[in-house]
Amino acid sequence: MSEIDPSESANAQIAGLNSRRAALRLLDAVLRTGTPLEAALSTATKGLERSEDRAFAHAIAGHVLRRLGDLDQLIDSATAQPLAMDAKARMVLRIALVQALVLKTPAHAVIATCLPLVEGGPKRLVHGVLGTLLRKGATLPDDRGSLPEPVAMRWGSAWGMNVLSAAKQALASPPPTDITLRDAAATQGFCDSLGGNSLAPGHVRLHDNAAIPALEGFASGEWWVQDLAASLPARLLGNSRGGDALDLCAAPGGKTMQLAASGWKVTALDLSEKRMRRLLENLERTSLDAEIVVDDVRKWQTDAQFDAILLDAPCSATGIFRRHPDVLHRVRPKDIATLAELQSELLDRALGWLKPSGKLVYATCSLEPAEGEQQIETFLERHPDVMIDPITADELPAGIPANDRGWVRLLPGMIAEQGGLDGFFIARLKYR
């Protein structure tokens, strides 16, 4: 039988230590291997039995990613020699500072749970840096997060300094939760019962952190979680009385459910069998119907033609940075270029299934012009028989402008007073 290391035995008794270890694993997965935060969550938090502990690890990692640049500035201000960006000591200090400065964890608990994370490493350094910063009253900005420099340069060039400032403000804290209702006529009723407010018919914005499955109407399938921005592409196809709609890259199904609830006969196609199982579960919960196809859009063969096609294309997802700050640290320009090529291929395929009188909506939850404006410009050059079907102001929630080119570009800072919304690009197309 192997001997038990006394330090490991003592560490096992420190309350909350395992949550911090899980947060360390989460950050390592995102920053070192480029794994999405949500994808790493199950493995990183394995062994944490309480949901509260898993949620705390997730919260620590998320706040570190929101404040990474500012955290590193603090750390560098208190070290004689800069720590390597991937040094474990730097990562532990990030975790400790977020707890002390953002989550308001008591200093004694921060120190007790961070030092064991560098067991066998520079404990004295970590303790000294942390103690120095806490004694001198170090703070982080209350009203903004910190964007990685490459992202700030891209977005500043594309959208200007006002949008860049708004993005930093939006990054400071997680956004409110939006839900989409199966029946738009129930909007006011759910605003009243859930204590939310509505920015569009069939939409309710929630402002507390209640557990979603426990809220009225979820189990009975009367609504699903969906950011207001993400609901717009399907809204822009309108209602139908049995018209044929094709939802490409459909999982996990928010837009499929919107289309079905609006009277469309929906074919939902996605490559991921796992994600399509989730779509089926959502359809069952909401008592809505759709034909499910698991296939690759680039290979799928059908003779069918559709009145409406929705392509919410795979993209960098940089527009959902408020909810998933890890995208800011994972996505590189080469990823954006690769995804733009895929989007072009999917758009060309989708057009082949559109009826002459039909409408095609293209959308990406991206703040990169290559996946939005530039994508559509080059598509129209390839297909001179296709034109923009202009989206008008009366089709959009108040405060969201229609672009003079006829498409919609959702940017940080829009409807900020109401809680903001995700970044998106949406264009509606039709044959000339």
Coordinates of C-alpha atoms in Angstrom, one line a residue:
M1 CA 0.0 0.0 0.0
S2 CA 1.4 3.4 -1.0
E3 CA 1.9 6.0 1.7
I4 CA -0.5 9.0 1.8
D5 CA 1.2 12.4 1.3
P6 CA 0.4 14.4 4.5
S7 CA -0.1 17.6 2.5
E8 CA -2.6 15.9 0.2
S9 CA -4.5 14.6 3.2
A10 CA -4.6 18.1 4.7
N11 CA -5.6 19.7 1.4
A12 CA -8.6 17.3 1.1
Q13 CA -10.0 18.9 4.2
I14 CA -10.0 22.5 2.9
A15 CA -13.5 23.5 2.1
G16 CA -14.0 24.6 -1.5
L17 CA -10.5 23.5 -2.7
N18 CA -11.9 21.1 -5.2
S19 CA -14.0 23.8 -6.8
R20 CA -10.9 25.9 -7.3
R21 CA -9.1 22.9 -8.8
A22 CA -11.9 22.4 -11.2
A23 CA -11.8 26.1 -12.2
L24 CA -8.0 25.7 -12.8
R25 CA -8.7 22.7 -15.1
L26 CA -11.4 24.7 -16.9
L27 CA -9.1 27.6 -17.6
D28 CA -6.3 25.3 -18.7
A29 CA -8.7 23.7 -21.2
V30 CA -9.7 27.0 -22.7
L31 CA -6.4 28.9 -22.7
R32 CA -4.0 26.1 -23.4
T33 CA -5.9 23.6 -25.6
G34 CA -8.6 25.9 -27.0
T35 CA -11.5 23.8 -25.7
P36 CA -14.9 25.6 -25.4
L37 CA -15.7 26.3 -21.8
E38 CA -19.0 24.5 -21.9
A39 CA -17.4 21.5 -23.6
A40 CA -14.8 21.3 -20.8
L41 CA -17.2 21.6 -18.0
S42 CA -18.2 18.0 -17.5
T43 CA -14.7 16.6 -17.4
A44 CA -13.2 19.5 -15.4
T45 CA -15.9 19.3 -12.7
K46 CA -16.0 15.5 -12.5
G47 CA -16.1 14.5 -8.8
L48 CA -17.9 17.6 -7.6
E49 CA -21.1 16.2 -6.3
R50 CA -22.9 19.4 -5.4
S51 CA -24.3 21.5 -8.3
E52 CA -23.3 24.6 -6.3
D53 CA -19.7 23.6 -6.4
R54 CA -19.8 23.0 -10.2
A55 CA -21.5 26.3 -10.6
F56 CA -18.9 28.1 -8.5
A57 CA -16.0 26.6 -10.6
H58 CA -17.8 27.7 -13.7
A59 CA -18.3 31.2 -12.3
I60 CA -14.7 31.6 -11.4
A61 CA -13.5 30.5 -14.8
G62 CA -16.0 32.7 -16.6
H63 CA -15.1 35.8 -14.6
V64 CA -11.3 35.2 -15.1
L65 CA -12.0 35.1 -18.9
R66 CA -14.0 38.3 -18.7
R67 CA -11.2 40.2 -16.8
L68 CA -8.1 38.4 -18.0
G69 CA -6.2 41.5 -19.3
D70 CA -6.9 43.5 -16.2
L71 CA -6.0 40.6 -13.9
D72 CA -2.7 40.2 -15.7
Q73 CA -1.9 43.9 -15.3
L74 CA -2.4 43.6 -11.6
I75 CA -0.2 40.5 -11.3
D76 CA 2.5 42.1 -13.4
S77 CA 2.5 45.2 -11.2
A78 CA 3.4 43.1 -8.2
T79 CA 6.2 40.9 -9.6
A80 CA 9.8 41.8 -10.2
Q81 CA 10.0 39.4 -13.1
P82 CA 7.0 38.8 -15.4
L83 CA 5.5 35.3 -15.0
A84 CA 5.0 33.3 -18.2
M85 CA 1.5 33.7 -19.5
D86 CA 0.9 30.0 -19.2
A87 CA 2.6 29.6 -15.8
K88 CA 0.6 27.8 -13.2
A89 CA 1.4 30.5 -10.6
R90 CA -0.2 33.2 -12.9
M91 CA -3.3 31.0 -13.4
V92 CA -3.7 30.5 -9.7
L93 CA -3.3 34.3 -9.0
R94 CA -6.0 35.0 -11.6
I95 CA -8.3 32.6 -9.8
A96 CA -7.5 34.1 -6.4
L97 CA -7.9 37.7 -7.5
V98 CA -11.3 37.1 -9.2
Q99 CA -12.6 35.6 -6.0
A100 CA -11.4 38.5 -3.9
L101 CA -12.2 41.3 -6.2
V102 CA -15.2 40.2 -8.2
L103 CA -16.9 37.4 -6.2
K104 CA -16.1 39.0 -2.9
T105 CA -14.8 35.8 -1.3
P106 CA -13.2 36.6 2.1
A107 CA -9.4 37.0 1.9
H108 CA -8.7 34.1 4.3
A109 CA -10.7 31.7 2.1
V110 CA -9.0 32.9 -1.0
I111 CA -5.5 32.3 0.5
A112 CA -6.5 29.0 2.0
T113 CA -7.8 27.6 -1.3
C114 CA -5.2 29.1 -3.7
L115 CA -1.9 28.1 -2.1
P116 CA -2.6 24.3 -2.3
L117 CA -3.1 24.8 -6.0
V118 CA 0.6 25.5 -6.4
E119 CA 1.7 22.6 -4.2
G120 CA 5.3 21.8 -5.0
G121 CA 5.6 25.2 -6.9
P122 CA 6.3 28.8 -6.0
K123 CA 3.9 29.1 -3.1
R124 CA 5.9 31.9 -1.5
L125 CA 5.7 33.9 -4.7
V126 CA 1.9 33.5 -5.1
H127 CA 1.4 34.3 -1.4
G128 CA 3.5 37.4 -1.7
V129 CA 1.9 38.7 -4.8
L130 CA -1.6 38.1 -3.6
G131 CA -0.8 39.6 -0.2
T132 CA 0.7 42.7 -1.7
L133 CA -2.3 43.3 -4.0
L134 CA -4.9 42.8 -1.3
R135 CA -3.1 45.0 1.2
K136 CA -2.8 47.9 -1.2
G137 CA -6.5 47.6 -2.1
A138 CA -6.2 46.5 -5.7
T139 CA -9.4 46.8 -7.7
L140 CA -10.8 45.9 -11.1
P141 CA -13.0 48.2 -13.1
D142 CA -16.6 47.8 -12.1
D143 CA -18.1 48.6 -15.5
R144 CA -16.0 46.9 -18.1
G145 CA -14.3 43.6 -18.9
S146 CA -11.0 43.3 -20.8
L147 CA -10.9 42.2 -24.5
P148 CA -7.8 40.4 -25.8
E149 CA -5.7 42.8 -27.9
P150 CA -6.2 41.0 -31.2
V151 CA -10.0 41.1 -30.7
A152 CA -9.9 44.8 -29.7
M153 CA -7.9 45.6 -32.9
R154 CA -10.3 43.7 -35.2
W155 CA -13.5 45.1 -33.7
G156 CA -12.2 48.6 -33.3
S157 CA -11.2 48.6 -37.0
A158 CA -14.5 47.1 -38.1
W159 CA -17.0 49.0 -35.8
G160 CA -15.2 51.9 -34.1
M161 CA -14.3 52.9 -30.6
N162 CA -17.9 53.4 -29.4
V163 CA -18.8 49.8 -30.1
L164 CA -15.5 48.6 -28.7
S165 CA -16.2 50.5 -25.4
A166 CA -19.8 49.0 -25.4
A167 CA -18.3 45.5 -25.9
K168 CA -16.1 45.9 -22.8
Q169 CA -19.0 47.1 -20.8
A170 CA -21.1 44.1 -22.0
L171 CA -18.4 41.7 -21.0
A172 CA -18.3 42.9 -17.4
S173 CA -21.0 40.6 -16.3
P174 CA -23.3 37.8 -17.6
P175 CA -26.4 39.0 -19.6
P176 CA -30.0 38.6 -18.7
T177 CA -31.9 35.5 -19.8
D178 CA -34.3 35.7 -22.7
I179 CA -37.1 33.2 -23.4
T180 CA -39.2 32.7 -26.6
L181 CA -42.8 31.7 -26.1
R182 CA -44.6 29.1 -28.1
D183 CA -47.7 31.3 -28.2
A184 CA -47.0 35.0 -28.6
A185 CA -50.5 35.8 -27.2
A186 CA -49.2 34.7 -23.8
T187 CA -46.5 37.4 -23.6
Q188 CA -48.0 39.6 -21.0
G189 CA -49.1 36.7 -18.9
F190 CA -45.6 35.3 -18.7
C191 CA -44.2 38.8 -18.1
D192 CA -46.4 39.0 -15.0
S193 CA -45.9 35.5 -13.7
L194 CA -42.1 35.4 -14.2
G195 CA -41.4 39.0 -13.3
G196 CA -39.9 39.9 -16.7
N197 CA -40.4 42.4 -19.4
S198 CA -41.0 42.0 -23.2
L199 CA -39.1 43.6 -26.1
A200 CA -41.1 41.9 -28.8
P201 CA -44.2 39.7 -29.1
G202 CA -43.5 36.2 -27.9
H203 CA -40.4 37.4 -26.0
V204 CA -39.8 37.8 -22.2
R205 CA -36.5 39.0 -20.6
L206 CA -35.8 37.6 -17.1
H207 CA -33.5 39.5 -14.8
D208 CA -32.8 37.1 -11.9
N209 CA -30.9 33.8 -11.8
A210 CA -33.7 31.4 -11.0
A211 CA -33.2 27.8 -12.1
I212 CA -34.8 27.6 -15.6
P213 CA -36.4 24.1 -15.3
A214 CA -38.2 25.2 -12.1
L215 CA -39.9 28.2 -13.7
E216 CA -43.5 28.2 -14.7
G217 CA -44.1 27.1 -18.2
F218 CA -40.8 25.3 -18.9
A219 CA -41.8 21.7 -18.1
S220 CA -45.1 22.2 -19.9
G221 CA -43.2 23.4 -23.0
E222 CA -44.6 26.8 -23.2
W223 CA -41.2 28.5 -23.8
W224 CA -37.5 27.9 -24.4
V225 CA -34.4 29.9 -23.6
Q226 CA -33.2 31.9 -26.6
D227 CA -31.5 35.3 -26.8
L228 CA -33.6 38.0 -28.4
A229 CA -31.0 38.4 -31.2
A230 CA -31.1 34.6 -31.9
S231 CA -34.9 34.8 -32.3
L232 CA -34.8 37.4 -35.1
P233 CA -33.8 35.2 -38.1
A234 CA -36.9 33.0 -37.7
R235 CA -39.1 36.0 -36.9
L236 CA -38.1 37.5 -40.3
L237 CA -39.6 34.6 -42.2
G238 CA -43.0 35.4 -40.7
N239 CA -46.0 33.2 -40.1
S240 CA -47.3 30.5 -42.5
R241 CA -50.2 28.2 -43.0
G242 CA -48.3 25.0 -43.8
G243 CA -45.6 26.3 -46.0
D244 CA -42.4 24.3 -46.3
A245 CA -39.5 25.5 -44.3
L246 CA -35.9 24.1 -44.1
D247 CA -33.9 24.8 -41.0
L248 CA -30.2 24.1 -41.8
C249 CA -27.7 23.6 -39.0
A250 CA -30.8 23.4 -36.8
A251 CA -29.7 21.9 -33.5
P252 CA -30.4 22.5 -30.6
G253 CA -33.7 23.6 -32.1
G254 CA -34.7 27.1 -31.0
K255 CA -35.3 28.3 -34.5
T256 CA -37.0 25.0 -35.5
M257 CA -39.4 25.5 -32.7
Q258 CA -40.1 29.1 -33.7
L259 CA -40.8 28.1 -37.3
A260 CA -43.1 25.2 -36.2
A261 CA -44.9 27.5 -33.8
S262 CA -45.4 30.0 -36.6
G263 CA -47.2 27.5 -38.7
W264 CA -44.4 26.2 -41.0
K265 CA -44.0 22.6 -41.9
V266 CA -40.4 22.3 -40.9
T267 CA -37.5 20.0 -42.0
A268 CA -34.7 20.4 -39.6
L269 CA -31.2 19.2 -40.7
D270 CA -28.0 19.0 -38.7
L271 CA -24.8 17.0 -38.8
S272 CA -24.6 16.2 -35.1
E273 CA -26.7 13.2 -34.0
K274 CA -26.1 14.2 -30.3
R275 CA -27.4 17.7 -30.8
M276 CA -30.3 16.5 -32.8
R277 CA -31.4 14.2 -29.9
R278 CA -31.6 17.4 -27.8
L279 CA -33.7 19.0 -30.6
L280 CA -36.1 16.0 -30.4
E281 CA -36.3 16.4 -26.7
N282 CA -37.2 20.1 -27.1
L283 CA -39.8 19.3 -29.7
E284 CA -41.4 16.7 -27.4
R285 CA -41.4 19.1 -24.5
T286 CA -43.0 21.9 -26.5
S287 CA -45.4 19.6 -28.4
L288 CA -44.2 20.9 -31.7
D289 CA -43.4 18.9 -34.9
A290 CA -40.6 18.8 -37.4
E291 CA -39.1 16.3 -39.7
I292 CA -35.6 15.5 -38.4
V293 CA -32.7 14.8 -40.7
V294 CA -29.2 14.0 -39.5
D295 CA -26.8 14.7 -42.4
D296 CA -24.2 17.1 -43.7
V297 CA -25.6 20.1 -45.6
R298 CA -22.8 19.7 -48.1
K299 CA -23.8 16.1 -48.9
W300 CA -27.5 15.9 -48.3
Q301 CA -29.6 15.1 -51.4
T302 CA -33.2 16.0 -51.9
D303 CA -35.5 17.0 -54.7
A304 CA -37.7 19.0 -52.4
Q305 CA -38.0 22.8 -52.8
F306 CA -38.8 25.1 -49.9
D307 CA -40.8 28.3 -49.4
A308 CA -38.5 29.4 -46.6
I309 CA -34.9 28.4 -45.7
L310 CA -33.1 29.4 -42.6
L311 CA -29.3 29.0 -42.5
D312 CA -27.9 29.9 -39.1
A313 CA -24.5 29.0 -40.2
P314 CA -21.6 27.6 -38.2
C315 CA -19.4 30.5 -37.3
S316 CA -16.9 31.9 -34.8
A317 CA -19.6 32.7 -32.3
T318 CA -17.8 35.9 -31.3
G319 CA -21.2 37.6 -31.1
I320 CA -22.1 35.6 -28.0
F321 CA -19.1 36.6 -26.0
R322 CA -21.3 38.0 -23.2
R323 CA -22.5 34.4 -22.5
H324 CA -19.4 32.6 -23.6
P325 CA -16.3 34.8 -22.9
D326 CA -14.0 31.8 -23.8
V327 CA -14.6 32.6 -27.6
L328 CA -12.5 35.7 -27.2
H329 CA -9.5 33.6 -26.2
R330 CA -10.0 30.6 -28.5
V331 CA -11.0 32.0 -31.9
R332 CA -8.1 33.0 -34.3
P333 CA -8.2 34.8 -37.6
K334 CA -7.4 31.5 -39.4
D335 CA -10.5 30.0 -37.7
I336 CA -12.7 32.9 -39.0
A337 CA -11.3 32.4 -42.5
T338 CA -12.0 28.7 -42.5
L339 CA -15.5 29.2 -41.2
A340 CA -16.2 31.8 -43.9
E341 CA -15.3 29.3 -46.6
L342 CA -17.7 26.8 -45.1
Q343 CA -20.4 29.4 -44.9
S344 CA -20.0 30.2 -48.6
E345 CA -20.4 26.5 -49.5
L346 CA -23.5 26.2 -47.3
L347 CA -25.1 29.3 -48.8
D348 CA -24.6 28.0 -52.3
R349 CA -26.1 24.6 -51.3
A350 CA -29.1 26.2 -49.6
L351 CA -30.0 28.4 -52.6
G352 CA -30.4 25.3 -54.7
W353 CA -33.4 24.2 -52.5
L354 CA -35.2 27.5 -52.6
K355 CA -38.4 27.9 -54.5
P356 CA -38.5 30.8 -57.1
S357 CA -40.8 32.7 -54.8
G358 CA -39.1 31.7 -51.6
K359 CA -37.1 33.5 -48.9
L360 CA -33.7 32.6 -47.6
V361 CA -32.4 34.0 -44.3
Y362 CA -28.7 33.8 -43.6
A363 CA -27.5 34.5 -40.0
T364 CA -24.4 34.2 -37.9
C365 CA -23.8 35.0 -34.2
S366 CA -20.6 36.7 -35.2
L367 CA -19.1 40.2 -34.9
E368 CA -16.7 39.4 -37.8
P369 CA -17.5 41.1 -41.1
A370 CA -16.0 38.2 -43.0
E371 CA -18.9 36.0 -41.7
G372 CA -21.5 38.7 -42.3
E373 CA -21.4 41.7 -44.6
Q374 CA -18.5 40.4 -46.7
Q375 CA -20.0 36.9 -46.9
I376 CA -23.2 38.3 -48.4
E377 CA -21.5 40.7 -50.8
T378 CA -19.5 37.9 -52.3
F379 CA -22.6 35.6 -52.4
L380 CA -24.5 38.2 -54.4
E381 CA -21.6 38.6 -56.8
R382 CA -21.7 34.8 -57.4
H383 CA -25.4 34.8 -57.8
P384 CA -26.6 37.9 -59.8
D385 CA -30.1 36.4 -59.9
V386 CA -30.4 36.9 -56.2
M387 CA -31.0 40.1 -54.3
I388 CA -31.5 41.4 -50.7
D389 CA -35.0 41.3 -49.5
P390 CA -34.8 44.4 -47.3
I391 CA -35.6 44.1 -43.6
T392 CA -37.6 47.0 -42.4
A393 CA -37.7 48.8 -39.1
D394 CA -41.3 47.7 -38.3
E395 CA -40.1 44.0 -38.4
L396 CA -37.6 44.6 -35.6
P397 CA -37.8 45.4 -31.9
A398 CA -37.6 49.0 -30.9
G399 CA -34.0 50.2 -30.8
I400 CA -32.7 47.8 -33.4
P401 CA -32.1 49.6 -36.7
A402 CA -32.4 48.2 -40.2
N403 CA -29.3 48.8 -42.2
D404 CA -29.5 50.9 -45.4
R405 CA -28.3 47.9 -47.3
G406 CA -31.4 46.0 -46.1
W407 CA -29.7 43.6 -43.7
V408 CA -29.4 43.7 -39.9
R409 CA -26.2 44.1 -37.9
L410 CA -26.5 43.7 -34.2
L411 CA -23.7 45.3 -32.2
P412 CA -22.6 45.8 -28.6
G413 CA -24.3 48.9 -27.2
M414 CA -27.7 48.3 -28.9
I415 CA -30.6 48.5 -26.4
A416 CA -28.0 48.5 -23.6
E417 CA -30.4 50.1 -21.3
Q418 CA -32.7 47.1 -21.6
G419 CA -29.9 44.6 -21.0
G420 CA -28.4 44.5 -24.5
L421 CA -28.3 41.5 -26.9
D422 CA -25.9 39.2 -28.6
G423 CA -23.9 40.2 -31.7
F424 CA -25.5 38.9 -34.9
F425 CA -25.6 39.4 -38.7
I426 CA -28.9 38.7 -40.6
A427 CA -29.7 39.0 -44.3
R428 CA -32.9 38.0 -46.1
L429 CA -32.5 37.0 -49.7
K430 CA -34.8 36.2 -52.6
Y431 CA -34.6 35.7 -56.4
R432 CA -34.9 38.8 -58.5

